[in-house]
mmCIF file of C-alpha atoms and ligand atoms in Angstrom:
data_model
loop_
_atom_site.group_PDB
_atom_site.id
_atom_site.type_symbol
_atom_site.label_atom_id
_atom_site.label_comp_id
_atom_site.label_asym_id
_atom_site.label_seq_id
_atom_site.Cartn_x
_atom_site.Cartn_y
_atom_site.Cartn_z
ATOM 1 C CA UNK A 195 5.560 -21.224 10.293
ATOM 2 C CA UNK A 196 8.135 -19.841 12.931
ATOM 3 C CA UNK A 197 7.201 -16.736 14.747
ATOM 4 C CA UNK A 198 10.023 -13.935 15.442
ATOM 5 C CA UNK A 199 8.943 -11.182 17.294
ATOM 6 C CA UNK A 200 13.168 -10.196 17.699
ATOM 7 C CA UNK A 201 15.552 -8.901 15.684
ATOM 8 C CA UNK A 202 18.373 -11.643 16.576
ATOM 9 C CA UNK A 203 15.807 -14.382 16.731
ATOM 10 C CA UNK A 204 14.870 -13.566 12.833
ATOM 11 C CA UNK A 205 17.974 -12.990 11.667
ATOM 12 C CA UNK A 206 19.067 -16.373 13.557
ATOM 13 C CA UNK A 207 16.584 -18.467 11.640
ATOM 14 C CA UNK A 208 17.137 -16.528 8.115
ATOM 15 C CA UNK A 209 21.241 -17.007 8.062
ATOM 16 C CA UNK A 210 21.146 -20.232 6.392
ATOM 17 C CA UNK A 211 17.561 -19.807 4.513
ATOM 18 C CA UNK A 212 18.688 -19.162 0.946
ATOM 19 C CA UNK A 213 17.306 -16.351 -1.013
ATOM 20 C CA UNK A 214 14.497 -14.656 0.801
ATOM 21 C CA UNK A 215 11.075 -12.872 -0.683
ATOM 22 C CA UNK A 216 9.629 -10.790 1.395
ATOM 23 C CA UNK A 217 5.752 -9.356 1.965
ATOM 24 C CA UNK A 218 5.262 -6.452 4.542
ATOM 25 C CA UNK A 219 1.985 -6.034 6.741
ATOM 26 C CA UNK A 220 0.041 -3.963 8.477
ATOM 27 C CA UNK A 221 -2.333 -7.397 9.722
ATOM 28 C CA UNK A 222 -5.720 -7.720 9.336
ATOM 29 C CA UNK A 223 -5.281 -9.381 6.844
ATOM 30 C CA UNK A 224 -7.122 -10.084 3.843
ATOM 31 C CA UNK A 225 -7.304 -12.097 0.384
ATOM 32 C CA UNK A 226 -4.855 -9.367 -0.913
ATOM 33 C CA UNK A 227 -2.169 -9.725 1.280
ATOM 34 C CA UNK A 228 -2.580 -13.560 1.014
ATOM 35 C CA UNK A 229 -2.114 -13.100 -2.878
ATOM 36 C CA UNK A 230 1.144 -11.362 -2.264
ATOM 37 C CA UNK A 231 2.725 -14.342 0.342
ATOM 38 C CA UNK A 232 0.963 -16.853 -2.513
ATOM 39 C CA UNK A 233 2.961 -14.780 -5.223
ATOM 40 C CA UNK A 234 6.235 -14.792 -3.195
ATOM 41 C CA UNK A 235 6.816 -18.646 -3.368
ATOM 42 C CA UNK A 236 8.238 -18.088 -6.766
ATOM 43 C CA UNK A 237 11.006 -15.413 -6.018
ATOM 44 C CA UNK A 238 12.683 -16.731 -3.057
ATOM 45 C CA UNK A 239 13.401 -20.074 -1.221
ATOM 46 C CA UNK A 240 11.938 -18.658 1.802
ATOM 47 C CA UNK A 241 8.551 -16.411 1.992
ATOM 48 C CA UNK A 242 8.715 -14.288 5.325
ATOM 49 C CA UNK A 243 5.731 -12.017 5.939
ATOM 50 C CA UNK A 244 6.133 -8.832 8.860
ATOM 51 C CA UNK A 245 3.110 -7.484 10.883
ATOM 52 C CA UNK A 246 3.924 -4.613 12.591
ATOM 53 C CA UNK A 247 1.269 -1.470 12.193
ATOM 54 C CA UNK A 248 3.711 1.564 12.190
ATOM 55 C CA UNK A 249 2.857 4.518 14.436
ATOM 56 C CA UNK A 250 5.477 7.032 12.040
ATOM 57 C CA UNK A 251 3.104 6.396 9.080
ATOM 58 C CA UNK A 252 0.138 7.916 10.805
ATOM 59 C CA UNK A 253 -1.103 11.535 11.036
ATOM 60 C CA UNK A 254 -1.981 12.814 14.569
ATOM 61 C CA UNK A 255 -5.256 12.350 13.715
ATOM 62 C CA UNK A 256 -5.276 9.087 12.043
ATOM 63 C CA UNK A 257 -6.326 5.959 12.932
ATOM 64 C CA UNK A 258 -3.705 4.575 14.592
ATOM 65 C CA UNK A 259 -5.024 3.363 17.887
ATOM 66 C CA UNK A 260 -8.421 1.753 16.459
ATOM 67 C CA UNK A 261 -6.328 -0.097 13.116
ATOM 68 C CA UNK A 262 -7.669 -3.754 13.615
ATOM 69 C CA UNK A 263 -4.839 -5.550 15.290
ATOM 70 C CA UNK A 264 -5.958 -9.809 14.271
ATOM 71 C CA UNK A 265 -2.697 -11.911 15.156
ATOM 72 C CA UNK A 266 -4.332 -15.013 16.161
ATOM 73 C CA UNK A 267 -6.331 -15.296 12.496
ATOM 74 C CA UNK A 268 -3.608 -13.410 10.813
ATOM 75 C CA UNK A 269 -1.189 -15.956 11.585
ATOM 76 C CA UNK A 270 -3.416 -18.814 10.796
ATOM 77 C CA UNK A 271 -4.150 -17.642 7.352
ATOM 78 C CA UNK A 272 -0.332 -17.055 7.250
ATOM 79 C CA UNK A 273 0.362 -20.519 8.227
ATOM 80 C CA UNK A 274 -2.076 -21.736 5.136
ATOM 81 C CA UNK A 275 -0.857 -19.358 2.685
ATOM 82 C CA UNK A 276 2.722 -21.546 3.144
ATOM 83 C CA UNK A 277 4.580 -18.504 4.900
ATOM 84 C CA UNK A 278 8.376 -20.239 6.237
ATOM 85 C CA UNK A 279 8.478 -17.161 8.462
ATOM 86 C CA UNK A 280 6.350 -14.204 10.528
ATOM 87 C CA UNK A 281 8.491 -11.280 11.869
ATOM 88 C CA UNK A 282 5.736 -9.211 14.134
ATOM 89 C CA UNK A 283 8.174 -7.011 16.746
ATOM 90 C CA UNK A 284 6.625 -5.079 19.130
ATOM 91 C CA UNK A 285 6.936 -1.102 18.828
ATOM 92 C CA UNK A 286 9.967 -1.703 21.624
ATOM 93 C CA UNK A 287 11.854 -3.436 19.247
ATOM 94 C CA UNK A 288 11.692 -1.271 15.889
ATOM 95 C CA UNK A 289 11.754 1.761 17.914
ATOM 96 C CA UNK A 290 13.793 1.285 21.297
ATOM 97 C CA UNK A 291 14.465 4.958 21.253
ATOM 98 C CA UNK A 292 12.635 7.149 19.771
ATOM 99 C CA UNK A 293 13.433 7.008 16.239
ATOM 100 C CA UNK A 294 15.695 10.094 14.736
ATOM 101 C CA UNK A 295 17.568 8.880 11.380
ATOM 102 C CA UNK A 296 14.615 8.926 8.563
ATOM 103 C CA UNK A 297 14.477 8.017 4.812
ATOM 104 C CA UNK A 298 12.600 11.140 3.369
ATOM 105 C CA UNK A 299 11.052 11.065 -0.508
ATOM 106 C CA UNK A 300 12.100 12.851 -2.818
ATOM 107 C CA UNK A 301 9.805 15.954 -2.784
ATOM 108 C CA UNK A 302 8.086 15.658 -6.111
ATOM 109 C CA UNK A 303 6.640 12.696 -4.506
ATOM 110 C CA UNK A 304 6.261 13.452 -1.316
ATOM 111 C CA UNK A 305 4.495 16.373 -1.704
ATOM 112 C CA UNK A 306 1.692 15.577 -4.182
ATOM 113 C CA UNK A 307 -1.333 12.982 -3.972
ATOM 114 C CA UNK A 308 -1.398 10.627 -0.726
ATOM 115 C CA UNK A 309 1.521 12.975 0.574
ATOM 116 C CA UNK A 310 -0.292 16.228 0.102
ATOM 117 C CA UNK A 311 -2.977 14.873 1.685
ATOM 118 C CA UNK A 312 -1.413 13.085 4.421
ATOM 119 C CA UNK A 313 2.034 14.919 5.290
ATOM 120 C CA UNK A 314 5.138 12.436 6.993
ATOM 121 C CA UNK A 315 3.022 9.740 5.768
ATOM 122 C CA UNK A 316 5.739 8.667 3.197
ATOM 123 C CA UNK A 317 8.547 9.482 5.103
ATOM 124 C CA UNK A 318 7.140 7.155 7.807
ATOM 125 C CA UNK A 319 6.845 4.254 5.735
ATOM 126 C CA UNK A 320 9.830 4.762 3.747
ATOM 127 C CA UNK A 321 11.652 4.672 7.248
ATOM 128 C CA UNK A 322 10.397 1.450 8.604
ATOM 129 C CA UNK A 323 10.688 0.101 5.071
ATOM 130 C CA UNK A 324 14.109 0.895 4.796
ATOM 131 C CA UNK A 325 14.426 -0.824 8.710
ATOM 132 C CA UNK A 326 12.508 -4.131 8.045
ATOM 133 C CA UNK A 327 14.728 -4.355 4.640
ATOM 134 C CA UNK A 328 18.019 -3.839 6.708
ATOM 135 C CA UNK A 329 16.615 -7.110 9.439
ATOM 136 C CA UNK A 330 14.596 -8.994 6.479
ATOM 137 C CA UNK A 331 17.678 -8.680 3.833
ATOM 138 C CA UNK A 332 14.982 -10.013 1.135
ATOM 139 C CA UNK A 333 16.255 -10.590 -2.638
ATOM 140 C CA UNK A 334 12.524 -9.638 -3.316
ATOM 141 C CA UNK A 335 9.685 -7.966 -2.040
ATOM 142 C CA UNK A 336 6.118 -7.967 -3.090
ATOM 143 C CA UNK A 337 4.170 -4.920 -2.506
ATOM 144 C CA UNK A 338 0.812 -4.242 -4.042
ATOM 145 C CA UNK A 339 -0.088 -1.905 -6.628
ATOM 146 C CA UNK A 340 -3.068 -0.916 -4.465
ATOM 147 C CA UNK A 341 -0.632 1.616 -2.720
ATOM 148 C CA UNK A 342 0.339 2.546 -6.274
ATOM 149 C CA UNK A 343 2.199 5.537 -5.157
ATOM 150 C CA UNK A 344 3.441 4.209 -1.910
ATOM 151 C CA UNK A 345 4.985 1.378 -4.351
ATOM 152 C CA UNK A 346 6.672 4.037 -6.474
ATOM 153 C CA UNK A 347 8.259 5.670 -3.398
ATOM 154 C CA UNK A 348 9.340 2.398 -2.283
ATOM 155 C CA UNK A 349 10.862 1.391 -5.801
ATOM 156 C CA UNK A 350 12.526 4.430 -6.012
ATOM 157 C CA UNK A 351 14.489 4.009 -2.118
ATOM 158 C CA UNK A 352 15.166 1.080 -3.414
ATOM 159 C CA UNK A 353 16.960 2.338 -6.650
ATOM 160 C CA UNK A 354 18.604 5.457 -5.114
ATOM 161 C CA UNK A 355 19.927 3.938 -2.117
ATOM 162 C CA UNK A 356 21.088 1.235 -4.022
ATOM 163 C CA UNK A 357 19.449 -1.862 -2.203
ATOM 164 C CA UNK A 358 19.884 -5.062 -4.042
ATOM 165 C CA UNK A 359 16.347 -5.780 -3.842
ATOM 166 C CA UNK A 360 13.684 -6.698 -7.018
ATOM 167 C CA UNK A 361 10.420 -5.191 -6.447
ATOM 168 C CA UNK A 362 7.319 -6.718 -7.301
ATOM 169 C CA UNK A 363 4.089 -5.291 -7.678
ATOM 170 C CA UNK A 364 1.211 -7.303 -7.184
ATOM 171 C CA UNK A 365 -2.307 -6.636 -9.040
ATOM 172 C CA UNK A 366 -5.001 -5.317 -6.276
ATOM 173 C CA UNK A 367 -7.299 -8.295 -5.656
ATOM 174 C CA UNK A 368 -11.610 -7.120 -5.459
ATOM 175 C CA UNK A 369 -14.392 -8.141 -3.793
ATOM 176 C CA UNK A 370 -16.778 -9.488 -6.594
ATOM 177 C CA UNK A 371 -18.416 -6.167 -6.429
ATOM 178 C CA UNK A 372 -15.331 -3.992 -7.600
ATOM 179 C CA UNK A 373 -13.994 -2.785 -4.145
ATOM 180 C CA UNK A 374 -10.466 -3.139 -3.545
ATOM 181 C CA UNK A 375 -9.971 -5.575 -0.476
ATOM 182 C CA UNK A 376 -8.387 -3.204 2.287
ATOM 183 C CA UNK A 377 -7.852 -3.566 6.179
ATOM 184 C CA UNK A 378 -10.105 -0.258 6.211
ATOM 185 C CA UNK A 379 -13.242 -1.591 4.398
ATOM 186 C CA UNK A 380 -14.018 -3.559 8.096
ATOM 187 C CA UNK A 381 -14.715 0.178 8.963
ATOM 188 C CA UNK A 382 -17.416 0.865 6.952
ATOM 189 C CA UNK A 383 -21.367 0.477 7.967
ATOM 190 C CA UNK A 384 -23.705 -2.117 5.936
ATOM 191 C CA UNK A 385 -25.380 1.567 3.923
ATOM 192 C CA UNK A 386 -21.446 2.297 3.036
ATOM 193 C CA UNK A 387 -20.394 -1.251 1.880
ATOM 194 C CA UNK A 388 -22.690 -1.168 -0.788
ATOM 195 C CA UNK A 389 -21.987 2.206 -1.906
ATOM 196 C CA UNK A 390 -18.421 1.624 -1.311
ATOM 197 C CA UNK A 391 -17.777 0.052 -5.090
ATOM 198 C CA UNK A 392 -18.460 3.420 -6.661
ATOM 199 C CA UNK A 393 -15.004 4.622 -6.432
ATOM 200 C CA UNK A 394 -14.056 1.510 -8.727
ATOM 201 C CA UNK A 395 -16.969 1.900 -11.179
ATOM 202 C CA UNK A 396 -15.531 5.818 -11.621
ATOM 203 C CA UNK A 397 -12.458 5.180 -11.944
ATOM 204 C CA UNK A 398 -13.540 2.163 -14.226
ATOM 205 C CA UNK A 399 -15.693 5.067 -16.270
ATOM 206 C CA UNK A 400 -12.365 7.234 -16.732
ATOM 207 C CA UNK A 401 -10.542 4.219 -18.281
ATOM 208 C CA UNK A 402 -13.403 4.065 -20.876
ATOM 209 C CA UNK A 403 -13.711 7.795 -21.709
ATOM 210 C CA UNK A 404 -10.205 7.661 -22.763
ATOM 211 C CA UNK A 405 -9.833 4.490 -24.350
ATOM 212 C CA UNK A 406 -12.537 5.644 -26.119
ATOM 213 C CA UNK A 407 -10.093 8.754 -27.404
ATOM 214 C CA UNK A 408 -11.169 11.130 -24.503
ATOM 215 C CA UNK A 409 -8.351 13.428 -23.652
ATOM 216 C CA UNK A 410 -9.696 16.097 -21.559
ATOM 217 C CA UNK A 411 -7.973 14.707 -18.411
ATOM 218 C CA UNK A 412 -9.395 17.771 -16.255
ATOM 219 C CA UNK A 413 -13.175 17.116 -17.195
ATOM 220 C CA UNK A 414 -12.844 13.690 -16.582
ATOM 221 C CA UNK A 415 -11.712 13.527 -13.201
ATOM 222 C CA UNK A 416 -14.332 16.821 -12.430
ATOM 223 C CA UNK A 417 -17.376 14.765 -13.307
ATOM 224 C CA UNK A 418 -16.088 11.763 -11.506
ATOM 225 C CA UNK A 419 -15.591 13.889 -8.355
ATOM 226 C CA UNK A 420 -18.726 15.404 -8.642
ATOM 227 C CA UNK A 421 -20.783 12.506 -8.828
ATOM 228 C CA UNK A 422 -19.036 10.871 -5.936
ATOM 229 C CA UNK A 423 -19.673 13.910 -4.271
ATOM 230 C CA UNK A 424 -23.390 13.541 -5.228
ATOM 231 C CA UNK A 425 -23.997 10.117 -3.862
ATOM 232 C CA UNK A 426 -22.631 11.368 -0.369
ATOM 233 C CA UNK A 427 -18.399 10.780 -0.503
ATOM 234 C CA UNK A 428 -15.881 13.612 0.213
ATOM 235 C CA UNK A 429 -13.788 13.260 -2.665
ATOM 236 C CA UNK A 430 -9.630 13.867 -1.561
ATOM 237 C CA UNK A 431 -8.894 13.799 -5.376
ATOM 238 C CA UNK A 432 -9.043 11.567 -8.753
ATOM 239 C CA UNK A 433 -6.270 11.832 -11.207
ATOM 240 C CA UNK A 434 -5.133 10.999 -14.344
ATOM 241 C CA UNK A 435 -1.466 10.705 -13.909
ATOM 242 C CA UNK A 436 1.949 9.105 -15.733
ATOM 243 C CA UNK A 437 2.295 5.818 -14.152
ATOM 244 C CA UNK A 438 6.002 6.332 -14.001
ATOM 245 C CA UNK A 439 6.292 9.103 -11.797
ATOM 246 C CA UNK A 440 2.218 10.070 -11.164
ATOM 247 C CA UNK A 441 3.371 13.505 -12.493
ATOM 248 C CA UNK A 442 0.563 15.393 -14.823
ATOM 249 C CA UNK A 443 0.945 13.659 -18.272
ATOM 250 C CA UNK A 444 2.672 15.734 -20.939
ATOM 251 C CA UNK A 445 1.950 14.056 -24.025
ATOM 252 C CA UNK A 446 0.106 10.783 -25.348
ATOM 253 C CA UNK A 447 2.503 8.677 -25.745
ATOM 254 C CA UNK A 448 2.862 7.956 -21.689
ATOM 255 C CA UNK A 449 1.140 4.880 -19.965
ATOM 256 C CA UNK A 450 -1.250 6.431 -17.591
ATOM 257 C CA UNK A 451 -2.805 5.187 -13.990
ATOM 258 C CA UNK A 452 -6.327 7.033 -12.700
ATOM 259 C CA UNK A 453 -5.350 7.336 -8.732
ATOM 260 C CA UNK A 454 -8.001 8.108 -6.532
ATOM 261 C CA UNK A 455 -8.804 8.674 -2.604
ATOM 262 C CA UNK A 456 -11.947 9.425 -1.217
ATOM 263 C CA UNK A 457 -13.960 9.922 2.667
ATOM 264 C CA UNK A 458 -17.132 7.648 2.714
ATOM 265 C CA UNK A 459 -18.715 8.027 5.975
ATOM 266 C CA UNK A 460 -15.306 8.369 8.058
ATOM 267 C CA UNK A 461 -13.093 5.668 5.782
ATOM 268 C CA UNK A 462 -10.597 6.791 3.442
ATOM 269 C CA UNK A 463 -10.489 4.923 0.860
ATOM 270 C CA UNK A 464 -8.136 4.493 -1.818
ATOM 271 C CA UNK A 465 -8.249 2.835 -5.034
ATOM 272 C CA UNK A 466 -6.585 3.330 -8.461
ATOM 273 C CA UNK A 467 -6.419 1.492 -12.505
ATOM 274 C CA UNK A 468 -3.892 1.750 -14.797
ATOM 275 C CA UNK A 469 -5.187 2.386 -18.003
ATOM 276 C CA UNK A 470 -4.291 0.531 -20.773
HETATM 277 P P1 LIG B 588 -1.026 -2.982 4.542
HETATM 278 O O1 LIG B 588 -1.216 -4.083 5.515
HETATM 279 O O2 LIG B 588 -2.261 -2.191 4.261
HETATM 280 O O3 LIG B 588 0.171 -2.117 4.885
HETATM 281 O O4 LIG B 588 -0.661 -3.663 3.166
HETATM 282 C C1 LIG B 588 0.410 -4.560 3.066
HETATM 283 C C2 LIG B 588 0.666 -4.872 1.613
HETATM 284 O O5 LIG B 588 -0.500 -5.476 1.046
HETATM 285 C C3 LIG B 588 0.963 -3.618 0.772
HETATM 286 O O6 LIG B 588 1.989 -3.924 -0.156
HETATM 287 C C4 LIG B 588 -0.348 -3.365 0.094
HETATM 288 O O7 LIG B 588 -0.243 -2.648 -1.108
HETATM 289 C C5 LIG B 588 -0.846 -4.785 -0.147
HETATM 290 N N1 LIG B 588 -2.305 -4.800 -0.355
HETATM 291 C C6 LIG B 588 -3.246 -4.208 0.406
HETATM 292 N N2 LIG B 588 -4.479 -4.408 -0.118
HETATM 293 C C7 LIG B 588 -4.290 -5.131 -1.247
HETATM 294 C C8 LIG B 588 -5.177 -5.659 -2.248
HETATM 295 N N3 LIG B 588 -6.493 -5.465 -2.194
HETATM 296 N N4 LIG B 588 -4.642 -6.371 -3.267
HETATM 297 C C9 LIG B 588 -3.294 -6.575 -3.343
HETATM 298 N N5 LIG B 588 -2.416 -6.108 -2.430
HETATM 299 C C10 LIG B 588 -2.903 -5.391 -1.393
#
């Protein structure tokens, strides 16, 4: 695996490497992110991965300066994963000046769920997105449906701004206990890691009520909140919402995803399941 940590030196090594797929990082990473690099073998001659942990994305009072920065393991589970190329820049080289041109969702988006919650948070990651597409020039990227709504903002950038990109979600890959692997779960104390797979098992319970013909969205996510909220997590919220846009659902004949994020101890986590 070739390391790039500049813009010349990646583009350099990509011009004559055929079509390229393309996984973005945060490091740290994880049997999830592996599953995306493992995944990306069969849309492009050439798999390149980024690390680069983006200060834009983060709130103020975020966890910016404590995010678990791994290179040296990172790049060895890159290396076994079969990744051609890493592209990890330093903050100097995506932002040499401060940055002042931005890709902002569109507000429906922006404003509800993860972007209620965490405002700028979209509009940073659509930005750097939008810059590591630009230097990457992928045919495909695979992003994981984890971030289900950060992959909908993504797909949508994509479509509007006319980037001849295919985007691929990737199924969120669990612990055996339910949790969704995440960078974040390193966070949590021994008491929360075996509370953690709640959030799963509730959203898990929605799925059920309403394949079961449930269809009293509102009560549904109310009890699940509440008995988070009884075993000790801050619930953010838990909603039943169209897949396609993660607007309310107006009628049953729309394919639905429960999307959840809740505060255990100090970790946010996030986790969501498409119902089917
Ligand atoms: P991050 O490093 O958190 O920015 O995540 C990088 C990519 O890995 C994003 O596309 C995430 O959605 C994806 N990802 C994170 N956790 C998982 C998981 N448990 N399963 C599958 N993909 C994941």
């Amino acid at each position: 695996m070739q390391i790039h940590t500049t813009v010349d030196d990646l583009r350099s090594a990509l011009r004559r490497a055929g079509k390229v797929a393309f996984a973005p990082t945060m490091g740290n990473l994880h049997a999830g992110h592996i599953s995306l690099m493992q995944q990306a073998r069969q849309y492009g001659e050439c798999v390149v991965a980024s690390i680069f942990v983006n200060r834009l994305q983060f709130g103020p009072r975020e966890d910016f300066d404590k995010y678990p920065r791994t290179f040296e393991t990172d790049c060895q589970q890159l290396r076994d994963a079969g990744v051609d190329h890493l592209f990890a820049p330093d903050e100097s080289v995506l932002y040499p000046t401060p940055q002042q041109y931005f890709v902002t969702p569109a507000d429906a988006q922006d404003s509800i769920l993860e972007g209620a919650s965490r405002p700028g948070h979209f509009r940073g990651v659509a930005t750097v997105v939008a810059k590591l597409f630009n230097i990457v020039q992928p045919a495909a990227v695979l992003l994981g449906k984890k971030d289900y709504q950060q992959l909908m903002v993504i797909r949508n950038m994509v479509r509007e701004l006319n980037m001849p990109i295919e985007i691929i979600g990737c199924e969120t890959i669990r612990a055996a206990d339910g949790l969704a692997l995440s960078s974040r779960n390193g966070y949590l104390s021994a008491q929360a890691r075996t509370e953690a797979p709640r959030l799963y098992q509730q959203l898990q319970a929605i799925a059920h009520a309403i394949d079961i013909g449930q269809r009293d969205y509102a009560s549904l996510e109310s009890t699940a909140t509440e008995h988070l909220r009884q075993h000790g997590w801050q619930p953010d919220y838990i909603a039943i919402r169209r897949r396609s846009d993660l607007l309310l659902p107006i009628d049953d004949h729309q394919t639905l995803v429960v999307v959840a994020a809740a505060k255990l101890e100090n970790t946010r986590l996030l986790d969501n399941l498409e119902i089917v």
